[in-house]
Amino acid sequence: MTIMTNKRIWFTGISVLLILLILHLLHLEHTEYIEKKFLDTYFRIRGSVQSSAPIIIIAIDDKSIFTYGPWPWPRQRMARLIERLSEAKSRVIAFDIIFPAIKEKTRRQGEGDRLLYKTAKDAGNVIFPVFFQLDSEKRERQSLIPPSVGSSSFLLFDDILQMKQLNLPKGYTLFPTDELIAAGGNGVGHVNTILDRDGPIRFEPLIIEYKDRYFPPLSIQTVRRYLDLSWGVVKVEGGKGIRMGEIEIPMDDRGFLLINYYGPYGSFPYLSYKDVMEDPHLQRKCEDKIVLVGVTAAGLHDQWKTPLDIHLPGVEKHANIISSILERRFLSRPLHMDWIEISLLVIFGVLFTGLFPHMTTRNYLLCGSLVFLMTIISSYLLFAYLHLWFKPLFLLLLMVFLQSVLLITRIATKPTLSREVPEPEIVLDTKFQKATVPAFSEVESMTGVHRIGRYIIHEEIGRGAMGIVYKALDPNINRTVVIKTIRFDQLCETDQRENLKKRFFAEAEAAGRLSHPHIVTIYDAGKESGHSYIVMEYIEGIDLTSYCRKENLMDIREVIRLIADVCDALDYAHTNRIIHRDIKPANIMIQKDRRVKVMDFGIAKLPSSHLTQTGTVIGTPSYMSPEQIHGEDLDGRSDMFSIGIVLYELLTGEKPFKGENVSTVTFQITEGEYTPPQEINPEIPAEYVNIMNKVLRKRREERYQTAGELAEDLRRVLMTSK
C-alpha cells in the first residue's frame, strides 16, 4: 500500500510539474498578461526614482497655444525655438514632432522650411523624428529611402545574417520629416510606439527593419549625439543588444528594450515654450542639456498608458529611455532567465513531491506558503535592486497546484488509515531460540499504516536509546498528542522486564492523575505489538537546554520566575506523593507565551541512568542528588537538589559538578565542591547565590524541605531585588 501510494504521489506531482513546464515554454498570451501585471505592481511598489540625466522637456502646452495661437504653428516659430536653445548652449535638441513635406507649398511655407533647415544646420545638434507604418495591411512601400533617413540607419552588426532570424518589427510605409528640414539636422530617429495587448507601453523597439535596413529610435540618436559618437562605434549585437561605445543596451529577440520608467508624468523637468521664449535666464536652465521638444497641450499630444501613469506624454517616454541609457539603469530580462525559472520549477517540483509523504499537512502547507511568499519577495528585490525581470507566476502556480492536488490525494486515501494494524510476523532466531518482534518503524514499513493503538502518527520528532518519540493525533477527539515508546529490552535484563513494566504503568497511572498548569498532562499508556508507550500533552515550545549556554543566557529575573513556577509544579506533585527523579533542562519546556511546563512525570522512575555509563558523554547523572546516587529512598528533596543544578546552569552557563566520565561527576556531586556562581557570572545577586547554596547542600536535611518553600523564597527575593 505504501509503494502504491508513493507511486500515486510521484505521478501526481510530476504531472503537475510537466503541465506547468509546457505552459511556461508556450508563452501563452494569458500567462504573459499576468506576468506583466506583476511587473506593473512592482513598479508601483517601488514608486518614483530620481534621474540625474541632464534632460529637460520643452512643452508646447495649453499656455503656449493660448499665447501663440492654434497648432500647428508656422515653422518659423520652431526655427526661433532652435535659435533660443542654441543661444542657451543646449547640448542636443531632439524633436518629438514630425514636420511632414507639404505637396503644394506657398511661398510663405517654403520660407519657413528653409529657415528651419538653416537654423538646425547652424545649431548642428538637432535630431528630427521619422515614423514607420507597421501595419502590413496598409503597406505602401516607398521606392526610395530619403537620404536623411538612409544616413541614420545602423551600419555595424556582429552578424548581419542573424538579423534576419530575429522577430524585428517591420515598417511598410515611411512618414519622414520633410527632406529639406531633415537635411539640416544631425540625424533622424523613429518615434514608433508599440502597445501591449492590455494597453500599457512596456517596451521600446530599438530596431525597426525597413527595406532591408535597420533604423534606431529617437532616443538612440539623441544619446549618440550627446556623447558625440560616430556610427562607427555603434554596433548591433543580434539578439543581445546595442553597444554604444562603453554602453551596452540590452534587448530581446524582437529588438525590444524593457522600459525602466522613473515615475509618472512630471518625473522630468518641464519648461513651457512660452517661458522659453521669454525667460532671460534660459541658459542657466538649458546649458549642456538634452532638450526634448514635444506637444503636451490637451487634445493634441500623444497620451500613453504606462505601469505608473495612464496619460504620459510621448516626449516624456523618450526622456525615460534616454535617462536609462545614460545612467545604464536598464530593466532587463536576460535570455537565460527562462532556463533559471524552468530549473527552479523542476527543483521545487521534485523537492515538494518527495517531501510530501514525510511531512504533516500543516508543515507541508507552511513550507509551501513560505516558498510562495519568498518567490514574490525575491522577484521584487531582483526588480528593484538588480533591475532584472524574474517571472514568478509559474513557481507560484506550482506551489498552489502541487499542494492542492497532493492534499486532495491525501484526503482521498485517508480511509486506509482506519484499518487495524495487523499482528507483525514473529521471526524465530534459530541460533538463540528466541522470538524477536519488529520495532514500530519496521511495522510501519511493512503495513503502510501509521498507527500506535488508536493514535495516528504524523511524524517522528525524537529518537533515543529508550525508544522513539512521535507527534500523533487522537482521532476520537481530534487532539494532537506526543507518544513516547519505551524499549524495556534496552533498560534491563529479561528477568527484570515484567517487574519494570508493572512499575512503569503504575507510575504512569499515578502521574496521569496530576492536573497542574505547569505539568505536561499524561493522557494514556498502553502496549502495542510488544512495545509500551505513553501518551502525553503536545506542547509547542523549546526546552531549557538552549538557555544553558553562556552565549544564550536568559535574563536573571526571567530565570527566577521560571524556576519558581517549576517549584510550584513539583510541590503539587510531591503533595500527591509523586517524585520526578529526573529534573533537568531537557525536561522543562517554555511555551510560546513564556509559560513553563515540566515533562516526563511517570517515566522518570525508569533506570535511564544505565544508558549513560558507557563512554564519556555525561547525561542525566549530572543532575542527580547525592542520595539518588547512593541508591537511598527518595523524596521531594531530591528533586530540589536537581532544581539547584538547573538554576546554577541557567545563571552561569556551566554545570556545577563536572567531570570526564560518570564516575567523576557522581563523586563531585557526593563529595566535591562547586565553583561559586558569582565567579562565573558576577551579575548574579547575592540573594540568589544564598538560595542556590542552600538548595545544593549535600545533606537533604539542610536543604529546603518542600518545593513550595523554595518557590516562596525565590519570589520574595524577586520582588525585593532590582
XYZ file of C-alpha atoms in Angstrom:
722
model
C 0.000 0.000 0.000
C 2.883 2.400 0.765
C 4.512 1.663 -2.585
C 1.256 2.252 -4.451
C 0.665 5.480 -2.507
C 4.165 6.762 -3.231
C 3.725 5.956 -6.930
C 0.483 7.895 -6.935
C 2.117 10.853 -5.217
C 5.027 10.926 -7.664
C 2.714 10.536 -10.649
C 0.567 13.416 -9.434
C 3.492 15.708 -8.603
C 5.385 15.095 -11.841
C 2.186 15.518 -13.885
C 1.566 18.946 -12.345
C 5.200 19.861 -12.950
C 5.134 18.801 -16.620
C 1.928 20.732 -17.312
C 3.434 23.908 -15.863
C 6.694 23.417 -17.765
C 4.807 23.104 -21.039
C 2.731 26.209 -20.298
C 5.897 28.115 -19.416
C 7.554 27.193 -22.707
C 4.469 28.119 -24.744
C 4.434 31.749 -23.501
C 0.666 31.921 -23.764
C -0.959 35.321 -24.003
C -2.958 34.921 -20.785
C 0.024 33.870 -18.661
C 2.173 36.631 -20.131
C -0.593 39.086 -19.269
C -0.447 38.013 -15.600
C 3.369 38.205 -15.559
C 3.194 41.783 -16.872
C 0.679 42.683 -14.175
C 3.218 41.501 -11.596
C 5.750 43.799 -13.286
C 3.328 46.753 -13.152
C 2.732 46.073 -9.465
C 6.475 46.097 -8.769
C 6.747 49.490 -10.497
C 4.000 50.874 -8.271
C 5.529 49.416 -5.098
C 8.940 50.829 -5.949
C 7.489 54.226 -6.836
C 9.397 57.079 -8.454
C 13.195 57.227 -8.663
C 15.312 60.314 -9.241
C 17.076 60.774 -12.570
C 20.421 62.559 -12.723
C 20.461 62.696 -16.531
C 20.753 66.240 -17.977
C 17.311 66.227 -19.638
C 14.730 68.988 -19.907
C 11.426 68.891 -21.801
C 10.135 71.904 -23.750
C 6.356 71.579 -23.785
C 4.072 73.173 -26.336
C 1.363 73.294 -23.721
C -2.019 74.971 -23.239
C -0.373 78.214 -22.078
C 1.734 78.378 -25.234
C -1.207 77.594 -27.519
C -3.249 80.313 -25.817
C -0.424 82.839 -26.325
C 0.745 81.994 -29.863
C -2.379 80.625 -31.489
C -3.689 77.210 -32.529
C -1.480 74.294 -33.512
C 0.206 73.599 -35.931
C 2.321 76.700 -35.847
C 4.327 78.175 -38.714
C 7.728 76.518 -38.936
C 9.415 79.875 -38.414
C 8.288 79.604 -34.785
C 10.178 76.297 -34.375
C 13.202 77.925 -36.006
C 13.131 80.672 -33.369
C 12.981 77.990 -30.658
C 16.142 76.363 -32.046
C 17.831 79.780 -32.087
C 16.904 80.372 -28.431
C 18.135 76.938 -27.351
C 21.362 77.366 -29.326
C 21.964 80.696 -27.611
C 21.388 78.890 -24.282
C 24.123 76.399 -25.326
C 21.919 73.304 -25.240
C 23.896 70.130 -25.992
C 21.244 68.317 -28.081
C 17.819 69.400 -29.367
C 15.504 66.476 -30.235
C 12.031 66.979 -31.685
C 9.154 64.599 -30.991
C 7.268 66.497 -33.700
C 7.229 65.369 -37.331
C 7.363 68.164 -39.918
C 5.895 66.435 -42.982
C 6.506 67.557 -46.543
C 3.787 69.815 -47.953
C 2.933 68.961 -51.559
C 1.789 72.428 -52.594
C 3.896 74.881 -50.679
C 3.054 78.516 -50.611
C 5.881 80.992 -50.736
C 5.488 81.663 -47.020
C 5.552 77.961 -46.141
C 8.637 77.431 -48.245
C 10.415 80.235 -46.437
C 9.537 78.585 -43.097
C 11.043 75.259 -44.190
C 14.235 76.940 -45.398
C 14.542 78.927 -42.177
C 14.032 75.787 -40.057
C 16.653 73.986 -42.166
C 19.132 76.840 -41.757
C 18.735 77.229 -38.006
C 19.024 73.442 -37.493
C 22.104 73.374 -39.733
C 23.706 76.244 -37.871
C 22.935 74.650 -34.491
C 24.486 71.326 -35.630
C 22.823 69.335 -32.825
C 19.194 68.877 -33.882
C 17.572 65.420 -34.146
C 14.368 65.061 -36.176
C 11.838 62.197 -35.987
C 10.547 59.661 -38.502
C 7.552 57.339 -38.231
C 7.063 53.875 -39.764
C 3.685 52.355 -40.544
C 3.964 48.791 -39.189
C 0.548 47.532 -40.355
C 1.175 45.171 -43.285
C -2.443 45.517 -44.451
C -1.824 49.194 -45.220
C 1.527 48.770 -46.875
C 2.607 51.418 -49.317
C 6.272 50.686 -49.730
C 8.175 53.694 -50.959
C 10.562 53.251 -53.827
C 13.351 55.255 -52.260
C 14.603 55.941 -48.741
C 15.230 59.697 -48.260
C 18.938 60.467 -47.810
C 18.420 61.925 -44.335
C 16.749 58.679 -43.212
C 19.165 56.368 -45.021
C 22.192 58.021 -43.433
C 20.692 57.385 -39.974
C 20.467 53.579 -40.182
C 22.711 51.186 -38.245
C 25.972 50.375 -40.032
C 27.773 47.768 -37.901
C 26.497 44.284 -36.939
C 28.224 41.353 -35.298
C 26.316 39.030 -37.672
C 24.180 40.613 -40.359
C 22.707 37.220 -41.305
C 21.408 36.741 -37.767
C 19.363 39.934 -38.080
C 17.034 38.142 -40.493
C 16.345 35.488 -37.872
C 15.147 37.994 -35.285
C 11.487 38.828 -34.927
C 12.016 42.554 -35.516
C 9.109 44.925 -36.241
C 8.958 45.699 -39.959
C 7.999 49.023 -41.460
C 5.803 49.096 -44.568
C 5.239 52.823 -45.031
C 7.579 55.687 -44.139
C 6.413 59.060 -42.815
C 9.564 61.185 -42.597
C 10.224 64.782 -41.695
C 10.395 66.980 -44.806
C 13.687 66.174 -46.523
C 14.740 69.826 -46.741
C 14.248 70.258 -42.990
C 15.750 66.867 -42.057
C 18.842 67.631 -44.130
C 19.673 70.395 -41.682
C 19.572 68.030 -38.732
C 22.242 65.803 -37.220
C 20.262 62.587 -37.717
C 16.769 61.145 -37.501
C 15.260 58.519 -35.238
C 11.918 56.769 -35.238
C 9.204 57.655 -32.742
C 7.179 54.461 -33.073
C 5.369 53.210 -30.013
C 4.230 49.598 -29.662
C 1.435 48.905 -27.192
C 0.983 45.664 -25.293
C -2.382 43.998 -25.827
C -3.638 45.154 -22.443
C -2.855 48.794 -23.236
C 0.353 49.969 -21.491
C 3.676 50.708 -23.179
C 6.291 48.482 -21.581
C 8.777 48.052 -24.442
C 10.643 50.325 -26.851
C 11.566 48.979 -30.320
C 15.306 49.667 -30.587
C 15.379 48.497 -34.208
C 12.804 48.743 -36.995
C 13.516 46.927 -40.241
C 12.595 48.797 -43.433
C 13.707 47.813 -46.943
C 16.475 45.586 -45.509
C 17.847 48.493 -43.485
C 17.719 48.816 -39.709
C 16.747 52.094 -38.046
C 17.206 53.340 -34.448
C 14.726 55.225 -32.236
C 14.949 58.913 -31.426
C 16.477 58.023 -28.031
C 19.481 56.218 -29.555
C 20.140 59.085 -31.961
C 19.892 61.621 -29.125
C 22.328 59.734 -26.902
C 24.733 59.226 -29.815
C 24.782 62.951 -30.473
C 25.062 63.820 -26.766
C 28.085 61.524 -26.345
C 29.474 62.709 -29.694
C 29.756 59.153 -31.033
C 30.103 58.300 -34.703
C 28.175 55.417 -36.247
C 31.496 53.587 -36.368
C 31.356 52.906 -32.602
C 27.677 51.880 -32.551
C 27.262 48.149 -33.122
C 24.198 45.892 -33.166
C 24.765 42.548 -31.468
C 21.867 40.482 -32.768
C 19.637 39.010 -30.080
C 21.680 40.612 -27.277
C 21.668 44.387 -27.562
C 23.264 47.513 -28.966
C 26.746 48.635 -27.975
C 27.358 52.394 -27.984
C 30.970 52.893 -27.038
C 31.151 51.543 -23.487
C 27.380 51.380 -23.047
C 25.583 48.071 -23.711
C 21.834 48.446 -24.196
C 20.044 45.094 -23.687
C 17.260 43.910 -25.962
C 15.271 40.730 -26.541
C 14.957 38.683 -29.733
C 12.358 41.164 -31.021
C 14.778 44.064 -30.708
C 12.782 45.471 -27.770
C 14.088 47.269 -24.686
C 12.065 46.818 -21.488
C 11.444 50.420 -20.374
C 12.537 51.223 -16.834
C 10.142 54.060 -16.010
C 11.375 56.611 -13.499
C 7.901 57.604 -12.428
C 4.581 59.095 -13.604
C 4.052 62.301 -15.596
C 6.366 65.066 -14.373
C 9.315 62.850 -13.368
C 11.498 65.017 -15.636
C 11.641 68.854 -15.580
C 9.332 70.702 -17.989
C 9.527 74.233 -19.438
C 6.688 75.831 -21.334
C 7.509 77.046 -24.874
C 6.145 80.432 -23.832
C 8.531 80.633 -20.881
C 11.471 79.560 -23.023
C 10.840 82.376 -25.472
C 10.519 84.953 -22.659
C 12.967 83.720 -19.985
C 16.107 85.912 -19.758
C 17.879 83.207 -17.699
C 17.299 80.348 -20.117
C 20.996 79.490 -20.411
C 21.175 78.612 -16.723
C 18.407 76.033 -17.241
C 19.360 74.580 -20.623
C 23.131 74.833 -20.910
C 24.750 71.498 -21.787
C 21.354 69.763 -21.502
C 19.450 67.359 -23.728
C 16.332 69.300 -24.750
C 13.318 67.286 -25.891
C 10.586 69.238 -27.675
C 7.050 67.869 -27.774
C 3.374 68.822 -27.729
C 1.562 68.393 -24.386
C -1.495 70.599 -24.887
C -4.818 68.949 -24.136
C -6.250 67.070 -27.086
C -3.110 67.457 -29.224
C -0.381 65.286 -27.719
C 0.049 61.519 -27.738
C -1.025 60.212 -24.334
C 0.197 56.746 -23.400
C -0.655 54.351 -20.616
C 2.321 53.096 -18.602
C 2.660 50.998 -15.411
C 2.831 54.245 -13.414
C 0.505 56.582 -15.316
C -2.412 56.497 -17.721
C -1.616 59.795 -19.516
C 2.145 60.030 -20.105
C 3.159 62.350 -22.987
C 5.199 60.594 -25.662
C 8.019 63.100 -25.272
C 8.475 62.031 -21.638
C 8.619 58.387 -22.703
C 11.726 59.323 -24.729
C 13.125 61.058 -21.638
C 12.787 57.834 -19.607
C 14.644 55.795 -22.236
C 17.426 58.360 -22.746
C 17.961 58.612 -18.978
C 18.133 54.798 -18.664
C 20.812 54.658 -21.360
C 22.939 57.466 -19.938
C 22.703 56.123 -16.380
C 22.916 52.492 -17.573
C 19.875 51.775 -15.445
C 18.323 49.089 -17.626
C 15.495 46.801 -16.654
C 16.464 43.609 -18.456
C 15.434 40.013 -18.844
C 18.482 38.013 -19.974
C 17.942 35.159 -22.419
C 18.945 32.598 -19.780
C 16.275 33.817 -17.331
C 13.757 31.397 -18.862
C 16.062 28.483 -18.033
C 16.588 29.713 -14.496
C 12.816 29.770 -13.976
C 12.450 26.302 -15.523
C 15.259 24.945 -13.321
C 13.583 26.329 -10.197
C 10.289 24.774 -11.277
C 11.942 21.368 -11.613
C 13.872 21.649 -8.335
C 10.893 22.728 -6.225
C 8.511 20.389 -8.049
C 10.654 17.331 -7.318
C 11.541 18.532 -3.807
C 7.966 19.184 -2.678
C 6.724 15.954 -4.257
C 9.430 13.970 -2.468
C 8.836 15.699 0.875
C 5.069 15.196 0.843
C 4.951 11.659 2.354
C 7.311 12.713 5.154
C 5.553 15.882 6.331
C 2.356 16.642 8.146
C -0.300 18.595 6.291
C 0.334 21.629 8.441
C 4.109 21.640 7.915
C 3.689 20.974 4.201
C 1.349 23.936 3.819
C 3.652 26.085 5.927
C 6.686 25.272 3.771
C 4.727 25.823 0.569
C 3.411 29.159 1.834
C 6.945 30.190 2.761
C 8.235 29.390 -0.746
C 5.218 31.217 -2.220
C 5.971 34.328 -0.183
C 9.737 34.197 -0.779
C 9.159 33.898 -4.551
C 7.179 37.139 -4.603
C 9.669 38.934 -2.360
C 12.693 37.674 -4.316
C 11.257 38.606 -7.700
C 10.509 42.114 -6.414
C 14.015 42.509 -4.942
C 15.548 41.388 -8.248
C 13.429 44.027 -9.990
C 14.035 46.868 -7.541
C 17.746 46.408 -6.824
C 19.258 44.366 -9.657
C 16.864 45.597 -12.377
C 16.114 42.038 -13.500
C 12.682 40.795 -14.539
C 12.104 37.385 -12.984
C 8.655 35.995 -13.777
C 7.200 34.465 -10.595
C 3.860 33.186 -11.912
C 4.687 29.545 -12.653
C 6.599 28.982 -9.421
C 3.595 30.393 -7.534
C 1.232 28.166 -9.530
C 3.444 25.173 -8.743
C 3.110 25.783 -5.016
C -0.660 26.253 -5.243
C -1.449 23.358 -7.623
C 1.053 20.893 -6.161
C -0.149 21.375 -2.610
C -3.807 21.373 -3.594
C -3.613 18.203 -5.705
C -1.421 16.282 -3.269
C -3.543 17.243 -0.271
C -6.647 16.115 -2.145
C -4.821 12.840 -2.789
C -4.067 12.540 0.941
C -7.693 13.165 1.859
C -8.873 10.659 -0.746
C -6.597 7.942 0.629
C -7.184 8.779 4.306
C -9.669 5.901 4.919
C -6.791 3.418 4.633
C -5.578 4.689 7.998
C -8.639 3.373 9.780
C -7.629 -0.239 9.345
C -6.329 -2.085 12.337
C -2.612 -2.769 12.464
C -2.102 -6.455 11.671
C -0.046 -8.506 14.032
C 3.563 -8.365 12.857
C 5.204 -11.575 11.874
C 7.317 -13.058 14.659
C 10.745 -14.070 13.437
C 12.386 -17.000 15.242
C 16.119 -16.737 15.705
C 17.239 -20.364 15.457
C 20.654 -19.671 16.937
C 19.389 -18.261 20.228
C 15.920 -19.886 20.135
C 14.054 -16.687 20.931
C 11.374 -14.747 19.107
C 12.008 -11.126 18.064
C 9.274 -8.578 17.401
C 9.841 -5.808 14.829
C 10.037 -2.235 16.111
C 7.294 0.261 15.294
C 9.249 1.680 12.347
C 9.521 -1.849 10.915
C 5.790 -2.446 11.410
C 5.049 0.791 9.562
C 7.291 -0.127 6.633
C 5.528 -3.492 6.299
C 1.942 -2.307 6.573
C 1.944 1.265 5.319
C -0.354 2.142 8.266
C 0.972 4.750 10.689
C -0.736 3.973 13.995
C 0.056 3.128 17.580
C -3.097 1.882 19.202
C -5.822 4.255 18.099
C -3.375 7.115 17.593
C -2.492 8.204 14.035
C 1.201 9.001 13.671
C 2.035 12.319 11.984
C 5.800 12.390 12.271
C 8.775 11.279 14.313
C 10.089 14.124 16.466
C 12.759 12.365 18.514
C 14.714 9.169 18.927
C 16.858 7.824 21.722
C 18.083 4.688 23.377
C 14.807 4.249 25.308
C 12.629 4.450 22.194
C 11.075 6.817 19.664
C 9.004 9.969 20.232
C 6.153 10.700 17.806
C 3.774 13.545 17.132
C 0.355 11.947 16.653
C -3.382 12.557 16.503
C -6.031 11.157 18.807
C -8.849 10.702 16.222
C -11.529 10.257 18.896
C -11.327 13.892 19.982
C -9.155 15.339 17.199
C -6.358 16.235 19.617
C -2.629 16.425 18.853
C -0.537 14.388 21.300
C 3.008 13.167 21.887
C 3.688 9.426 22.117
C 6.828 8.068 23.739
C 7.623 4.432 23.106
C 9.646 2.597 25.730
C 12.080 -0.193 24.839
C 12.403 -2.200 28.011
C 14.843 -4.570 26.338
C 17.373 -1.711 26.375
C 16.741 -0.800 30.015
C 17.166 -4.054 31.873
C 17.678 -7.809 31.650
C 14.889 -10.155 30.616
C 14.120 -11.342 34.169
C 13.579 -7.728 35.299
C 11.367 -6.566 32.443
C 7.970 -7.662 33.716
C 8.545 -6.116 37.115
C 9.771 -2.904 35.489
C 6.752 -2.761 33.181
C 4.405 -3.058 36.180
C 6.235 -0.243 37.935
C 6.103 1.849 34.755
C 2.334 1.541 34.285
C 1.649 2.120 37.987
C 3.794 5.258 37.918
C 2.185 6.451 34.658
C -1.274 5.909 36.127
C -0.382 7.969 39.199
C 1.187 10.733 37.078
C -1.884 10.755 34.851
C -3.913 11.982 37.796
C -1.774 15.112 38.067
C -3.529 18.221 36.804
C -1.454 21.370 37.094
C -0.867 24.305 34.690
C 2.907 23.737 34.830
C 2.883 19.956 34.366
C 2.562 18.237 30.993
C -0.536 16.077 31.216
C -0.346 12.317 30.652
C -3.416 11.105 28.764
C -2.858 7.408 28.250
C -0.439 4.486 28.471
C -0.536 1.097 26.809
C 1.156 -1.750 24.957
C 1.218 -2.312 21.193
C 2.892 -5.217 19.380
C 5.180 -5.979 22.290
C 6.113 -2.335 22.941
C 4.976 0.003 25.704
C 4.082 3.616 25.164
C 2.859 6.673 26.992
C 0.639 9.429 25.502
C 1.170 12.999 26.676
C 0.057 16.559 26.023
C 1.612 18.159 22.924
C 3.482 21.376 23.740
C 4.701 23.927 21.192
C 7.876 25.423 22.552
C 11.528 24.705 23.365
C 13.218 23.165 26.372
C 15.700 24.971 28.615
C 18.744 23.228 27.128
C 19.450 26.025 24.664
C 19.434 28.585 27.506
C 22.217 26.766 29.367
C 24.919 28.122 27.051
C 26.844 31.245 28.029
C 26.094 32.967 24.746
C 22.336 32.451 25.189
C 21.598 33.022 28.874
C 18.203 34.396 29.839
C 17.622 37.459 31.947
C 18.263 36.581 35.609
C 14.816 37.679 36.761
C 13.213 35.609 33.985
C 15.165 32.553 35.175
C 13.972 33.030 38.760
C 10.364 33.406 37.624
C 10.518 30.204 35.562
C 12.195 28.167 38.312
C 9.587 29.371 40.842
C 6.845 28.067 38.511
C 8.685 24.738 38.203
C 8.812 24.551 42.009
C 5.034 25.077 42.125
C 4.621 22.097 39.798
C 6.965 19.930 41.855
C 5.314 20.937 45.119
C 1.947 19.855 43.675
C 3.412 16.534 42.513
C 5.190 15.891 45.828
C 1.952 16.571 47.684
C 0.431 13.789 45.566
C 3.371 11.504 46.509
C 4.983 11.583 43.063
C 8.705 12.260 42.779
C 10.039 13.271 39.388
C 13.609 11.876 39.802
C 14.867 13.324 36.504
C 14.651 17.110 36.689
C 16.948 18.569 34.031
C 16.755 21.359 31.396
C 15.611 18.932 28.692
C 12.518 18.065 30.785
C 11.424 21.683 31.269
C 9.634 23.313 28.336
C 8.942 27.001 27.669
C 5.836 27.647 25.598
C 5.420 30.500 23.131
C 3.632 32.557 25.798
C 6.684 32.009 28.111
C 4.780 29.661 30.405
C 6.770 26.736 31.745
C 5.824 23.037 31.662
C 7.562 20.141 33.433
C 7.656 16.943 31.362
C 8.181 13.222 31.821
C 6.348 12.562 35.076
C 5.587 8.877 35.000
C 8.672 7.654 33.148
C 11.360 9.264 35.274
C 11.470 6.204 37.508
C 12.916 4.124 34.665
C 16.615 3.298 35.097
C 17.717 5.584 32.278
C 20.947 6.391 34.069
C 22.311 2.996 32.999
C 22.340 4.258 29.423
C 24.871 6.975 30.141
C 27.544 4.917 31.863
C 29.443 3.886 28.761
C 31.828 6.337 27.107
C 32.439 9.874 28.259
C 29.158 11.615 27.444
C 27.584 12.992 30.605
C 23.795 12.948 30.601
C 21.214 12.625 33.394
C 23.733 11.737 36.169
C 24.872 15.377 36.124
C 21.524 16.334 37.723
C 21.212 13.580 40.353
C 21.104 14.227 44.072
C 23.673 12.586 46.408
C 21.014 10.277 47.874
C 19.917 9.246 44.378
C 23.494 8.271 43.529
C 23.770 6.283 46.775
C 20.540 4.390 45.946
C 18.667 5.593 49.003
C 14.892 6.042 49.209
C 13.978 9.337 47.615
C 11.585 12.117 48.499
C 10.839 15.570 47.123
C 14.111 16.986 48.447
C 15.969 15.001 45.785
C 14.135 16.982 43.117
C 15.144 20.145 44.996
C 18.836 19.320 44.557
C 18.261 18.774 40.821
C 16.479 22.137 40.616
C 19.532 23.743 42.215
C 21.773 22.299 39.485
C 19.410 23.566 36.766
C 19.277 27.020 38.394
C 23.092 27.155 38.588
C 23.402 26.192 34.920
C 20.797 28.723 33.726
C 22.562 31.560 35.582
C 26.175 30.693 34.688
C 26.085 28.590 31.506
C 28.077 25.849 33.296
C 27.219 22.737 35.321
C 28.274 22.933 38.973
C 29.564 19.348 39.001
C 31.722 18.417 36.003
C 33.932 15.534 35.022
C 35.266 13.491 32.133
C 33.103 10.459 32.944
C 30.139 9.384 35.031
C 32.262 8.282 37.993
C 33.974 11.668 38.230
C 30.674 13.519 38.039
C 28.979 11.388 40.694
C 31.989 11.795 43.008
C 31.832 15.572 42.585
C 28.107 15.540 43.440
C 28.559 13.471 46.589
C 31.909 14.792 47.855
C 33.124 17.734 45.774
C 32.530 21.467 45.834
C 31.331 23.690 43.030
C 32.734 26.994 41.837
C 30.859 29.922 43.426
C 28.437 31.117 40.732
C 29.413 34.783 41.098
C 32.944 33.950 39.947
C 31.457 32.833 36.626
C 28.706 35.447 36.344
C 29.338 38.479 38.587
C 25.883 39.874 37.768
C 24.128 37.245 39.936
C 22.758 38.982 43.080
C 23.968 37.633 46.414
C 20.396 36.742 47.478
C 20.113 34.236 44.609
C 23.516 32.750 45.478
C 22.361 32.154 49.065
C 19.265 30.313 47.819
C 21.399 28.218 45.449
C 23.856 27.319 48.209
C 21.017 26.124 50.411
C 19.340 24.018 47.763
C 22.661 22.344 46.795
C 23.532 21.109 50.317
C 24.804 17.520 50.356
C 22.589 16.591 53.307
C 18.909 16.780 52.408
C 18.005 17.809 55.954
C 19.852 21.103 55.330
C 18.031 21.935 52.081
C 14.590 23.419 51.563
C 12.208 20.811 52.854
C 9.498 21.444 50.259
C 9.397 22.878 46.759
C 6.767 25.323 47.968
C 9.261 26.841 50.439
C 11.805 27.274 47.631
C 9.208 28.881 45.329
C 8.154 31.274 48.076
C 11.762 32.275 48.815
C 12.516 32.829 45.108
C 9.509 35.106 44.621
C 10.260 37.036 47.808
C 13.795 37.804 46.628
C 12.494 38.554 43.141
C 10.142 41.206 44.500
C 12.703 42.840 46.778
C 15.636 42.878 44.334
C 16.065 45.225 41.387
